[in-house]
Coordinates of C-alpha atoms in Angstrom, one line a residue:
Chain A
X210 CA 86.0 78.2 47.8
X211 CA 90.0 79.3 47.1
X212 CA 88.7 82.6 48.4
X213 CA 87.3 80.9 51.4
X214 CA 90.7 79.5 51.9
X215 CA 92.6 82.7 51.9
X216 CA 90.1 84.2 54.3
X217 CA 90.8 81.5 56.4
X218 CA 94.8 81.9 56.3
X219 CA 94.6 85.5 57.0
X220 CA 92.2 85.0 59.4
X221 CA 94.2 82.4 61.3
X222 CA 97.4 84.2 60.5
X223 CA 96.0 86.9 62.2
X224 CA 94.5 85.3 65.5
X225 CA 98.0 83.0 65.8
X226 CA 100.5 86.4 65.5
X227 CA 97.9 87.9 68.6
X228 CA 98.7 85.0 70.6
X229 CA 102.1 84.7 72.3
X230 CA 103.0 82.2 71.1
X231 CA 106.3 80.2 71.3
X232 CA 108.1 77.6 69.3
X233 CA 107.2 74.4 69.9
X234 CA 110.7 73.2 70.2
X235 CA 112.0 76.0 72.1
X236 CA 114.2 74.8 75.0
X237 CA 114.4 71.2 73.8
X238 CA 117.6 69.5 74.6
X239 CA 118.3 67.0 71.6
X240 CA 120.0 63.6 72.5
X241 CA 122.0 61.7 71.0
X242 CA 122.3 58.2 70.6
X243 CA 126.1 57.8 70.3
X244 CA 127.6 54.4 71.0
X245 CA 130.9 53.7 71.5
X246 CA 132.4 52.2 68.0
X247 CA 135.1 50.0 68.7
X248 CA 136.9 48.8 65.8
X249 CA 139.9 45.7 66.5
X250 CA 142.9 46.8 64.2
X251 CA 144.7 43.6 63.6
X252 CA 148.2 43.3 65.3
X253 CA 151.1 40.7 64.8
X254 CA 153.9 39.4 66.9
X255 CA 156.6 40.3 64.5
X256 CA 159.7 39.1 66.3
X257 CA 160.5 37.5 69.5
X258 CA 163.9 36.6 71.1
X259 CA 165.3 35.5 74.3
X260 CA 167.8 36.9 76.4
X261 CA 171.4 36.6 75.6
X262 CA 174.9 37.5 76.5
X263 CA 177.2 39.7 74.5
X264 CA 181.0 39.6 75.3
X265 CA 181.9 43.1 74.4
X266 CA 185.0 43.7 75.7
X267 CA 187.6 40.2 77.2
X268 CA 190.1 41.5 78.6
X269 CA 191.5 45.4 78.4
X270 CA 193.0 48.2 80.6
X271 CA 191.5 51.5 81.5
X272 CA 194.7 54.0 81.6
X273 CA 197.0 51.6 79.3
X274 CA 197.2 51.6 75.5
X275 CA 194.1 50.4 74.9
X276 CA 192.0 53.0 76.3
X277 CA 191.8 56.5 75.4
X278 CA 192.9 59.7 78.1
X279 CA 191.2 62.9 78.2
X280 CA 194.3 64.9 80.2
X281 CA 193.2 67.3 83.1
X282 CA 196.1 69.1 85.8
X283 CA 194.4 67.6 88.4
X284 CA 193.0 64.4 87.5
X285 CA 192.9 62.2 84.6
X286 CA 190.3 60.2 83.0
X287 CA 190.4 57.7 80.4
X288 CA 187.8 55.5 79.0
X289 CA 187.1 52.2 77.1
X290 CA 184.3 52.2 74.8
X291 CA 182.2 49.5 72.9
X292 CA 179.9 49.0 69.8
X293 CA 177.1 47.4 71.8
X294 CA 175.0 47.8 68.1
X295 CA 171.6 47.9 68.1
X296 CA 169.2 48.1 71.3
X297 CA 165.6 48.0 70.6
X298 CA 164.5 48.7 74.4
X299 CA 165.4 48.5 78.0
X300 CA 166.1 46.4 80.2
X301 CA 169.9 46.0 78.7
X302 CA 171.9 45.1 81.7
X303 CA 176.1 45.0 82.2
X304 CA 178.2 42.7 83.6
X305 CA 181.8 42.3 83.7
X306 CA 184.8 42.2 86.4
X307 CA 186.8 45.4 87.2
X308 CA 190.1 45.9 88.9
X309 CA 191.7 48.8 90.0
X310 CA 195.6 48.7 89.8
X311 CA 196.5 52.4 90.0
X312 CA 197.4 52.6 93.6
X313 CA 194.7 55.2 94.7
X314 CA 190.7 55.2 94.4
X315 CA 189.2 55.6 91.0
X316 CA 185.4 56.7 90.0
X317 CA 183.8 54.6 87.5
X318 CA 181.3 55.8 85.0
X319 CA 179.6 53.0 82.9
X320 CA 177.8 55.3 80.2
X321 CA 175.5 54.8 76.9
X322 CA 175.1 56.9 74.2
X323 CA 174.4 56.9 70.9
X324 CA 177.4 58.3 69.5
X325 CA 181.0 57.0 69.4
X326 CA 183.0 59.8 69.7
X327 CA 182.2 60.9 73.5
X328 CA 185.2 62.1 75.4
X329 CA 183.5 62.7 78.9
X330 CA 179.9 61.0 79.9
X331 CA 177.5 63.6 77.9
X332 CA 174.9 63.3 75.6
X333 CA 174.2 59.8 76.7
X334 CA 173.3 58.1 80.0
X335 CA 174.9 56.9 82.9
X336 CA 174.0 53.0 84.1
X337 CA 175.8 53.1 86.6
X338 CA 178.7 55.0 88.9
X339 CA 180.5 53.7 91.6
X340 CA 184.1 53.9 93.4
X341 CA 186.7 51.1 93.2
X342 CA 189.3 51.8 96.0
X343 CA 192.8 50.8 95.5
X344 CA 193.2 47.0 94.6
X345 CA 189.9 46.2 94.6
X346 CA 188.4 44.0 92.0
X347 CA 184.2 44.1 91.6
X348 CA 182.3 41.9 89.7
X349 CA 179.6 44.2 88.4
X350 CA 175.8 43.4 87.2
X351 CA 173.9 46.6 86.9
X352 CA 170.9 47.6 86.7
X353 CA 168.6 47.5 83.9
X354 CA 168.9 50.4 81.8
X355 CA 165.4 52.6 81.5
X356 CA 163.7 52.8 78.2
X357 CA 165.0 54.2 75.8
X358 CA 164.8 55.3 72.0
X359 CA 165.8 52.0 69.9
X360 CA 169.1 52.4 67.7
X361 CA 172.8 51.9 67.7
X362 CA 174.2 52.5 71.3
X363 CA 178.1 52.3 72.5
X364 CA 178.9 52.0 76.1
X365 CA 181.6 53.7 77.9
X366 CA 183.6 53.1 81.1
X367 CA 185.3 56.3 82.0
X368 CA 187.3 55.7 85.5
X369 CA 188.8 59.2 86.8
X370 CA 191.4 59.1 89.2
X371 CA 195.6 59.5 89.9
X372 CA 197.1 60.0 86.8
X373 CA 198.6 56.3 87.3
X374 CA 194.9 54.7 86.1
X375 CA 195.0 51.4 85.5
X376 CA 191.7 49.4 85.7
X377 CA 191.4 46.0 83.8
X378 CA 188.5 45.3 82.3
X379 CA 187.7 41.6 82.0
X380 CA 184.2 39.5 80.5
X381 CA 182.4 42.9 80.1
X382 CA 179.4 42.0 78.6
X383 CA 176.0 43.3 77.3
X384 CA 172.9 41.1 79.0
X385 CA 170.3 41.4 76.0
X386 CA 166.8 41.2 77.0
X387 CA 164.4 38.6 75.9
X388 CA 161.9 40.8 73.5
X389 CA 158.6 40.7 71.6
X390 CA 157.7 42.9 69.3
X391 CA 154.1 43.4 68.1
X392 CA 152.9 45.5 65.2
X393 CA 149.6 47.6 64.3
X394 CA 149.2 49.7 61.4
X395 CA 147.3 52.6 62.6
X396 CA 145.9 53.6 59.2
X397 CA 144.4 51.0 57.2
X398 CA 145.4 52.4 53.7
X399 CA 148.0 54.6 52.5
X400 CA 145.7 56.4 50.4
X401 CA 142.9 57.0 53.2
X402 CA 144.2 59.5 55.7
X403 CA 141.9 60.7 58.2
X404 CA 143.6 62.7 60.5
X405 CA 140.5 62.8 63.3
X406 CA 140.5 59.2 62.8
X407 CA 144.0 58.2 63.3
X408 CA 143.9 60.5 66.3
X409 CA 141.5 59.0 67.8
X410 CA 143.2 55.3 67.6
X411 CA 144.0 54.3 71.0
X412 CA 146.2 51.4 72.3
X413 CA 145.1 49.4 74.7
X414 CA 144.6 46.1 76.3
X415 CA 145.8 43.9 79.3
X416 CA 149.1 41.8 80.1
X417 CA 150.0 39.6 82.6
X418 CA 153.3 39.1 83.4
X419 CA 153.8 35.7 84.6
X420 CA 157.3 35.2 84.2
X421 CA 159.6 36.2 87.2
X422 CA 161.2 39.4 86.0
X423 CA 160.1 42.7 85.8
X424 CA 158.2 42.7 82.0
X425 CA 158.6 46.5 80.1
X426 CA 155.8 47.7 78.3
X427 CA 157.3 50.6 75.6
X428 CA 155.0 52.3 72.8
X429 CA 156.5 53.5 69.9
X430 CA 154.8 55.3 67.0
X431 CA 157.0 54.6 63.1
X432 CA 156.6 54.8 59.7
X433 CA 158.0 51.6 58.9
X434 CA 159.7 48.7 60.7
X435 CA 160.7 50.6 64.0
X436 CA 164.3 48.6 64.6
X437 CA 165.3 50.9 61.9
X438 CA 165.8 53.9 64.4
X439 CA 162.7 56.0 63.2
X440 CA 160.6 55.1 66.1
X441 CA 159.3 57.6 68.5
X442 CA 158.8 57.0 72.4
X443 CA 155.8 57.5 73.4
X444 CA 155.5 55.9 76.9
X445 CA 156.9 53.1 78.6
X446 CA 155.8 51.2 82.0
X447 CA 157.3 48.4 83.6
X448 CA 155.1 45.4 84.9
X449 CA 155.7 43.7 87.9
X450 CA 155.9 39.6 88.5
X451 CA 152.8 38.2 88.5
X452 CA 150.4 41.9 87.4
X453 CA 148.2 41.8 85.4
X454 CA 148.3 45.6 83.7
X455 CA 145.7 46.7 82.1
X456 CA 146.5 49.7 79.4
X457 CA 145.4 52.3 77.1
X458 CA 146.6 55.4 75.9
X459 CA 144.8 57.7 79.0
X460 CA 146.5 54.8 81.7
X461 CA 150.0 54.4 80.0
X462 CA 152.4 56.0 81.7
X463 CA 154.1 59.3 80.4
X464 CA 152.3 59.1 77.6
X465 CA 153.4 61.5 75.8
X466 CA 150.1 63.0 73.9
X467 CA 151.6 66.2 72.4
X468 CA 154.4 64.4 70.7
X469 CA 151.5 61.6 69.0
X470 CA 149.6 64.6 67.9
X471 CA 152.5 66.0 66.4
X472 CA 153.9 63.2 64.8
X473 CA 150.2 61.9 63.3
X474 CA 150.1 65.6 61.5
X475 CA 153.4 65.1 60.0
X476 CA 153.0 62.0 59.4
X477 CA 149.3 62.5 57.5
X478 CA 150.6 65.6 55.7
X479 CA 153.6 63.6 54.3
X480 CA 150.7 60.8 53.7
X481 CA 153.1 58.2 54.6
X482 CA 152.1 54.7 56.9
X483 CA 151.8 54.7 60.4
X484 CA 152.5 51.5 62.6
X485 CA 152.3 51.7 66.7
X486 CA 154.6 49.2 68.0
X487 CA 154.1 47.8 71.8
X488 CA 157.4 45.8 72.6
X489 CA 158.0 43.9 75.6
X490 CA 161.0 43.1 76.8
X491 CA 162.4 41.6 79.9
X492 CA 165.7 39.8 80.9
X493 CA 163.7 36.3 81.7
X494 CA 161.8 34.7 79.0
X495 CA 158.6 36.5 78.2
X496 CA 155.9 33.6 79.1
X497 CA 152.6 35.8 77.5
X498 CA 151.1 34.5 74.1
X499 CA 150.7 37.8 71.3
X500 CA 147.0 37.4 71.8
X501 CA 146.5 38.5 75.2
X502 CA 147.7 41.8 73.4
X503 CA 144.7 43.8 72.3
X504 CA 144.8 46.9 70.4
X505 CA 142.0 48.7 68.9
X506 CA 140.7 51.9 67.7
X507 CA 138.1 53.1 69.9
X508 CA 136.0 56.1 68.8
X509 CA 135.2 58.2 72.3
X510 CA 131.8 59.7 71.7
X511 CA 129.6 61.6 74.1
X512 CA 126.0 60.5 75.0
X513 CA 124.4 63.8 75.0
X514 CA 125.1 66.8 73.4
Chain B
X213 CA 84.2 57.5 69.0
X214 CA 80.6 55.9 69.5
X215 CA 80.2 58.1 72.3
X216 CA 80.8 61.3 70.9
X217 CA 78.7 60.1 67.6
X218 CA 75.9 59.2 69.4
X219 CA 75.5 62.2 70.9
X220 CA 75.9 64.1 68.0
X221 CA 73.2 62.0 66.1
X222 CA 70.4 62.8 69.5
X223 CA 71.3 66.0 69.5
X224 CA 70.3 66.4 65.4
X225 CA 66.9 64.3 66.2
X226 CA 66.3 67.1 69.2
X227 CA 67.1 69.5 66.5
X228 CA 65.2 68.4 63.8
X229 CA 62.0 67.1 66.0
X230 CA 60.4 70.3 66.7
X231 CA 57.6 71.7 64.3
X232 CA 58.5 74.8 63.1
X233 CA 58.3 76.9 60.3
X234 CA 60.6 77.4 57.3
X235 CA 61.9 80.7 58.3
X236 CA 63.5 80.0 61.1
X237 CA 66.2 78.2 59.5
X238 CA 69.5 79.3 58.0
X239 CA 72.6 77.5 57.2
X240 CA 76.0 79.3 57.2
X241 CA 79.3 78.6 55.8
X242 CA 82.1 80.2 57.6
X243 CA 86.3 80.4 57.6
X244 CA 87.3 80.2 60.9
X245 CA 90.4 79.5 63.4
X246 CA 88.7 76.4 63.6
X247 CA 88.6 75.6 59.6
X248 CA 86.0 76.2 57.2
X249 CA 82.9 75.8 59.4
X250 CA 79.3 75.3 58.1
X251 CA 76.2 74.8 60.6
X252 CA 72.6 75.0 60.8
X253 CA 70.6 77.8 63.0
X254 CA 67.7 77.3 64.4
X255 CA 65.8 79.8 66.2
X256 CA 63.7 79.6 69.0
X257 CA 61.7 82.8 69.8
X258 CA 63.6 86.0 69.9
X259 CA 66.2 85.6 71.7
X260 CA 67.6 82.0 71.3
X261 CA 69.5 80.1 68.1
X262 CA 70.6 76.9 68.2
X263 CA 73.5 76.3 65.6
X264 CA 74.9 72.6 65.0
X265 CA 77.4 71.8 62.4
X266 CA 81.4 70.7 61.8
X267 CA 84.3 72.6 61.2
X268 CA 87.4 71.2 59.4
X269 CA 90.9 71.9 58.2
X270 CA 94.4 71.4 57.4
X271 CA 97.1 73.7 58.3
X272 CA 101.3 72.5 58.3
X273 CA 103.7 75.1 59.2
X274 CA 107.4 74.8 58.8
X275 CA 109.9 76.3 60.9
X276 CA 113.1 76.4 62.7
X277 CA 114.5 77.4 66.1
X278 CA 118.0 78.0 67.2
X279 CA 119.5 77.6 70.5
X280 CA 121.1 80.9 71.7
X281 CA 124.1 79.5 72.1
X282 CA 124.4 78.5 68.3
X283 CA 125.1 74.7 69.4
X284 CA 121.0 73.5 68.1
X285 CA 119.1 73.8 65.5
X286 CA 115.9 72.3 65.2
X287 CA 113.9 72.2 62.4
X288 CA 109.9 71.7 62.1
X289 CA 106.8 70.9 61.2
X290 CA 104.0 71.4 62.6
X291 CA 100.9 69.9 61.0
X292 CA 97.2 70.8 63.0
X293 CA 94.2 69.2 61.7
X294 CA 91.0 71.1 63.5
X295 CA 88.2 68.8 63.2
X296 CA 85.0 69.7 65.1
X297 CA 81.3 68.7 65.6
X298 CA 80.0 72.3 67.6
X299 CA 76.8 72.7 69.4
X300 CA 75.9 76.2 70.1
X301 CA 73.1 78.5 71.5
X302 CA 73.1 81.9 70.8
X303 CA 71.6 84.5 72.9
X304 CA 70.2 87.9 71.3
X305 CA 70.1 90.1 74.3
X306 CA 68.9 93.0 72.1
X307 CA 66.8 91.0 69.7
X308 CA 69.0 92.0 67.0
X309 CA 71.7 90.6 65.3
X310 CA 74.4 91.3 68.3
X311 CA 75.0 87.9 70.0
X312 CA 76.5 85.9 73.0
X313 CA 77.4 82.1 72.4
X314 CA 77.8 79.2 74.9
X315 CA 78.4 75.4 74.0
X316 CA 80.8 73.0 73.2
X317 CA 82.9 71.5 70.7
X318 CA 83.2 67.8 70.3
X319 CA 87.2 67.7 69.5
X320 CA 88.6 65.8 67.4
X321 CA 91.5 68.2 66.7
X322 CA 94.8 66.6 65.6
X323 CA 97.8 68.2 66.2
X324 CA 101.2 66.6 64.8
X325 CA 104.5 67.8 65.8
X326 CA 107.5 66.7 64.2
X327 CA 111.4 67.7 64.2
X328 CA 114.6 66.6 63.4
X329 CA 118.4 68.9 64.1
X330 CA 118.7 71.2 61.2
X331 CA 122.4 71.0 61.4
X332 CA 125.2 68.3 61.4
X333 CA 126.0 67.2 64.7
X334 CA 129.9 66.6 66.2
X335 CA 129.5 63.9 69.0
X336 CA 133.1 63.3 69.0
X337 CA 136.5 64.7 67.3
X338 CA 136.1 62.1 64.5
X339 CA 132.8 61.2 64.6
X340 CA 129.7 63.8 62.9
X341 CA 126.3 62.5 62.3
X342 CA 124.3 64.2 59.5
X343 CA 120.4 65.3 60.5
X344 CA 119.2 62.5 58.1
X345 CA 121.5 59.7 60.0
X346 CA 120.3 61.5 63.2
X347 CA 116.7 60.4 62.7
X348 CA 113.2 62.5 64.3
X349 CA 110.9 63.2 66.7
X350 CA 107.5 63.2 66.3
X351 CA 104.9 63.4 69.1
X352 CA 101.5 63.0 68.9
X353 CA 99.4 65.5 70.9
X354 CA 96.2 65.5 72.4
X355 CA 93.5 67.9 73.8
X356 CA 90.2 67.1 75.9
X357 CA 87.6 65.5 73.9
X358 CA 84.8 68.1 74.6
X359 CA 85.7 71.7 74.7
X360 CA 83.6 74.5 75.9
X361 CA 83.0 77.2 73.9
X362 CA 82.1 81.3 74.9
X363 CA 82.3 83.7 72.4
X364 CA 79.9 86.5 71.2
X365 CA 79.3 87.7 67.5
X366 CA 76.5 89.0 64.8
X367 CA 74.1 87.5 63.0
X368 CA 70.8 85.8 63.5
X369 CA 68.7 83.7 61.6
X370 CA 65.3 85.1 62.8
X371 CA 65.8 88.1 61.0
X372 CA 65.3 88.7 57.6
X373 CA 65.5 86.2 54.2
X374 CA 68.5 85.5 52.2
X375 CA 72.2 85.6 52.1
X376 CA 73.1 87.6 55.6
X377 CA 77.0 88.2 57.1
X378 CA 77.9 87.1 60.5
X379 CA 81.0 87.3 62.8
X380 CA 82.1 85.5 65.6
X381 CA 85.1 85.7 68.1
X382 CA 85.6 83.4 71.4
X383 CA 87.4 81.1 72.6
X384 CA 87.6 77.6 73.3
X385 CA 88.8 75.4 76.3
X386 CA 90.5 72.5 74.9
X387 CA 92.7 71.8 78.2
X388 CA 96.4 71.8 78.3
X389 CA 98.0 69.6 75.6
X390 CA 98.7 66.1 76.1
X391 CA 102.1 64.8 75.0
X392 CA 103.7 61.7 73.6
X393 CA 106.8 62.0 71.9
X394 CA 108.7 59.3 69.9
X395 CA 111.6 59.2 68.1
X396 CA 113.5 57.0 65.3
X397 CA 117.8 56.3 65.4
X398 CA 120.2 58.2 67.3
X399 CA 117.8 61.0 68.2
X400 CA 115.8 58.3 70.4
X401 CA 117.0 59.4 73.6
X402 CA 115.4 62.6 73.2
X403 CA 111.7 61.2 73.9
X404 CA 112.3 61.7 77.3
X405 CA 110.2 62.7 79.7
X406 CA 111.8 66.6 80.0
X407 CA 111.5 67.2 76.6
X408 CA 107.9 65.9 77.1
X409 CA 107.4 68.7 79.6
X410 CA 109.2 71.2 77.9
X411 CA 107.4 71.0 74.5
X412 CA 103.8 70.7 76.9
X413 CA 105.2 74.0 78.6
X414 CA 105.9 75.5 74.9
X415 CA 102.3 75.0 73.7
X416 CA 100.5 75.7 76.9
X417 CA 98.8 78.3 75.5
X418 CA 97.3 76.3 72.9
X419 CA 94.3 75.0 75.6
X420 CA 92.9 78.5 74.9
X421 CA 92.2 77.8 71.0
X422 CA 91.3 81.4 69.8
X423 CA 88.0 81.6 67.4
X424 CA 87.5 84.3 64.9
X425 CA 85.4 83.7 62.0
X426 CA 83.4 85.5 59.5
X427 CA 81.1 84.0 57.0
X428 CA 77.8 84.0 55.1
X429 CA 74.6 82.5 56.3
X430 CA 71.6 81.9 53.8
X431 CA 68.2 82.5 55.9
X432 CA 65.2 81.0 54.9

């Protein structure tokens, strides 16, 4: 009988290698069942404030002992500057009254920057230029500043003019936006770094702005708590009264993707935490409740190979 | 089933029902394409045998295929049971032991496919599923339930006494293949119908089920 067997196996092996014959499987397309995984990472409001007033500067004179002159042949200019301290987003606005004394037309330069030794308006940037003629005084309210990286900001007002300056400054102030500040930790333990993973986490959700000013939306990506200068911009947008914006990390705007990638690989190869911060700020109360906030890491997987 | 027994069973009472003598029996044992095959001859006059009898076997194959492009791999199995009741005359043109065979097979052959990736598969950047987590396919596959048979070989139970050695080669018509595929987790979209066409396509040549066979037959 085993000999019968073998007979048979050669004997089939035989007739099946005569036949042209094909794999079974050849040409077969294998699907895949791939589900989107959605996993809700837990975010907190972690401070909120409403918009205030900062008197930064009562009463002083551009072009008198108080400010500071940069000499030019031609022209002079001469500034004022101010700790504002430390701004967390935009929507910082300036106010104050401004009167030119010097007897001929002066440009005016209101400036931020980061550092407190500026001597012309570099390295920063402007919010706002305009020119006081002679005698005039201007009650100024400008416009809110666009986002920006949070830390410690001074502002300038550089006027350039006749070497006569002399601009009083009075009730220059700093109009704080209202702000909210919500919190994720990307990575859900210090010790579990999966760099595909954290990639992959996306931010997203939907606001409504129902308060009546302008709401800004601003991403940042930290290591720690972000008011302490180490977040990075990653994209901002500003929501209109009454829209309701709907977001993710494809729809924000400028988001910038080559800077997260970067920053996720340093940040995984120096195993340290990661946070996303969303904060919102506007110069009206911000009327939206922390839970209308949704952010989540959603795995993007294809159906079919 | 009761159909295809019942004719088997008439057709062994029109078989057996004939007075004849002893030596015009033989009863053969073969291995065969079809399995190892035993039947009993009958001849009637010169030029005609009658042969009835089963073939059975089980044969599983493993193996693999590759997509050219690298991005598949497939792995599998292949399991065919041939299980046949045959009913065959044989015609001695020559009156020798040269032979041409016509009939048919009752089919029950069983053919199993089954196969799963070979390979981890990346859906997404993060996200890799394992051929285990992946699941399989198996599909069941089916042929027409009676199969004609041609073929022509040696050996005939009219001539002589004792332990003789015959040969056959033919062919059978077992129709093209009938699919139905199924499949378990993440692979089940992949029972679809063009995969069902596809794999029908691939084993289209299995309706022609070759027969070779060589074996012994004891002649009374």
């Amino acid at each position: 009988m085993k000999k019968l067997n073998i007979l048979l196996i050669l004997i089939l092996a035989v007739a099946l290698s005569n036949c042209d014959v094909e794999s079974p499987v050849k040409d077969v397309k294998l699907n895949v069942n791939a589900e989107v995984e959605e996993t809700i990472i837990e975010s907190q409001s972690i401070s909120e404030s409403a918009p205030q007033p900062v008197t930064l500067i009562n009463e002083a004179t551009i072009g008198g002992n108080s400010s500071v002159k940069t000499n030019s042949f031609l022209a002079e200019t001469s500034f004022i500057k101010a700790n504002v301290g430390q701004l967390q987003s935009g929507m910082v606005a300036f106010s104050g009254n401004l009167t030119n004394n010097s007897g001929n037309d002066v440009e005016v330069v209101i400036y931020l920057a980061t550092s407190g030794n500026l001597t012309s308006p570099t390295g920063g940037f402007t919010v706002d230029t305009f020119t006081l003629t002679n005698g005039q005084s201007e009650s100024i309210n400008t416009d809110d500043v666009p986002s920006f990286v949070p830390g410690s900001y001074y502002v300038y007002i550089f006027a350039t003019g006749d070497p006569n300056l002399n601009v009083a400054v009075s009730n220059f102030a700093v109009n704080l936006p209202a702000t909210k500040n919500i919190q994720t930790r990307i990575n859900e333990s210090d010790e579990d770094f999966d760099l595909n993973e954290i990639l992959d986490t996306d931010f997203s959700g939907s606001i409504e702005n129902n308060g009546s000013a302008p709401l800004m939306i601003t991403v940042y990506l930290s290591t720690g708590s972000y008011s302490n200068s180490d977040g990075n911009l990653l994209a901002s947008h500003t929501i209109a009264v009454n829209e309701n914006y709907t977001f993710s990390k494809s729809t924000l705007d400028v988001f910038n993707q080559t800077l997260y990638e970067n920053l996720i690989t340093t940040y995984v190869n120096n195993q340290v935490p990661l946070y996303s911060w969303i904060v919102l700020s506007s110069s009206n109360d911000i009327s939206i409740v922390v839970d209308d906030v949704k952010i989540k890491s959603e795995l993007e997987v294809s159906t079919e190979l | 089933m009761k159909k295809k027994l019942t004719i088997i069973f008439l057709l062994t009472c029109l078989f057996l029902s004939t007075n004849i003598s002893a030596q015009d029996y033989g009863v053969s044992l073969r291995a065969s394409t079809l399995g190892i095959s035993g039947d009993v001859a009958r001849s009637f006059g010169e030029n005609f045998n009658l042969r009835v009898g089963f073939s059975a076997f089980s044969y599983t194959y493993d193996g693999d295929y590759e997509s050219d492009d690298g991005e598949q791999k497939i792995d599998y199995t292949m399991e065919l049971k041939p299980l046949s009741v045959h009913i065959l005359a044989d015609y001695f043109p020559f009156k020798n032991n040269f032979r041409l065979t016509g009939g048919f097979l009752i089919n029950l052959n069983k053919f199993d496919l089954e196969f799963k990736s070979g390979k981890n598969i990346e859906v997404s950047q993060s996200v890799t599923y394992t051929p285990e987590e992946l699941g399989s396919i198996n599909s069941d596959i089916d042929f027409n339930a009676i199969a004609p048979f041609l073929g022509m070989g040696f050996g005939n139970v009219a001539l002589g006494k004792g332990v003789k050695f015959n040969f056959e080669v033919g062919t059978i018509y077992q129709g093209a293949p009938s699919l139905d595929l199924s499949a378990s987790e993440r692979l089940e979209p992949t029972a679809n119908d063009d995969n069902e066409a596809q794999i029908e396509d691939n084993i289209s040549w299995f309706k022609w089920y070759p027969v070779l066979s060589l074996g012994i037959t004891y002649n009374f």
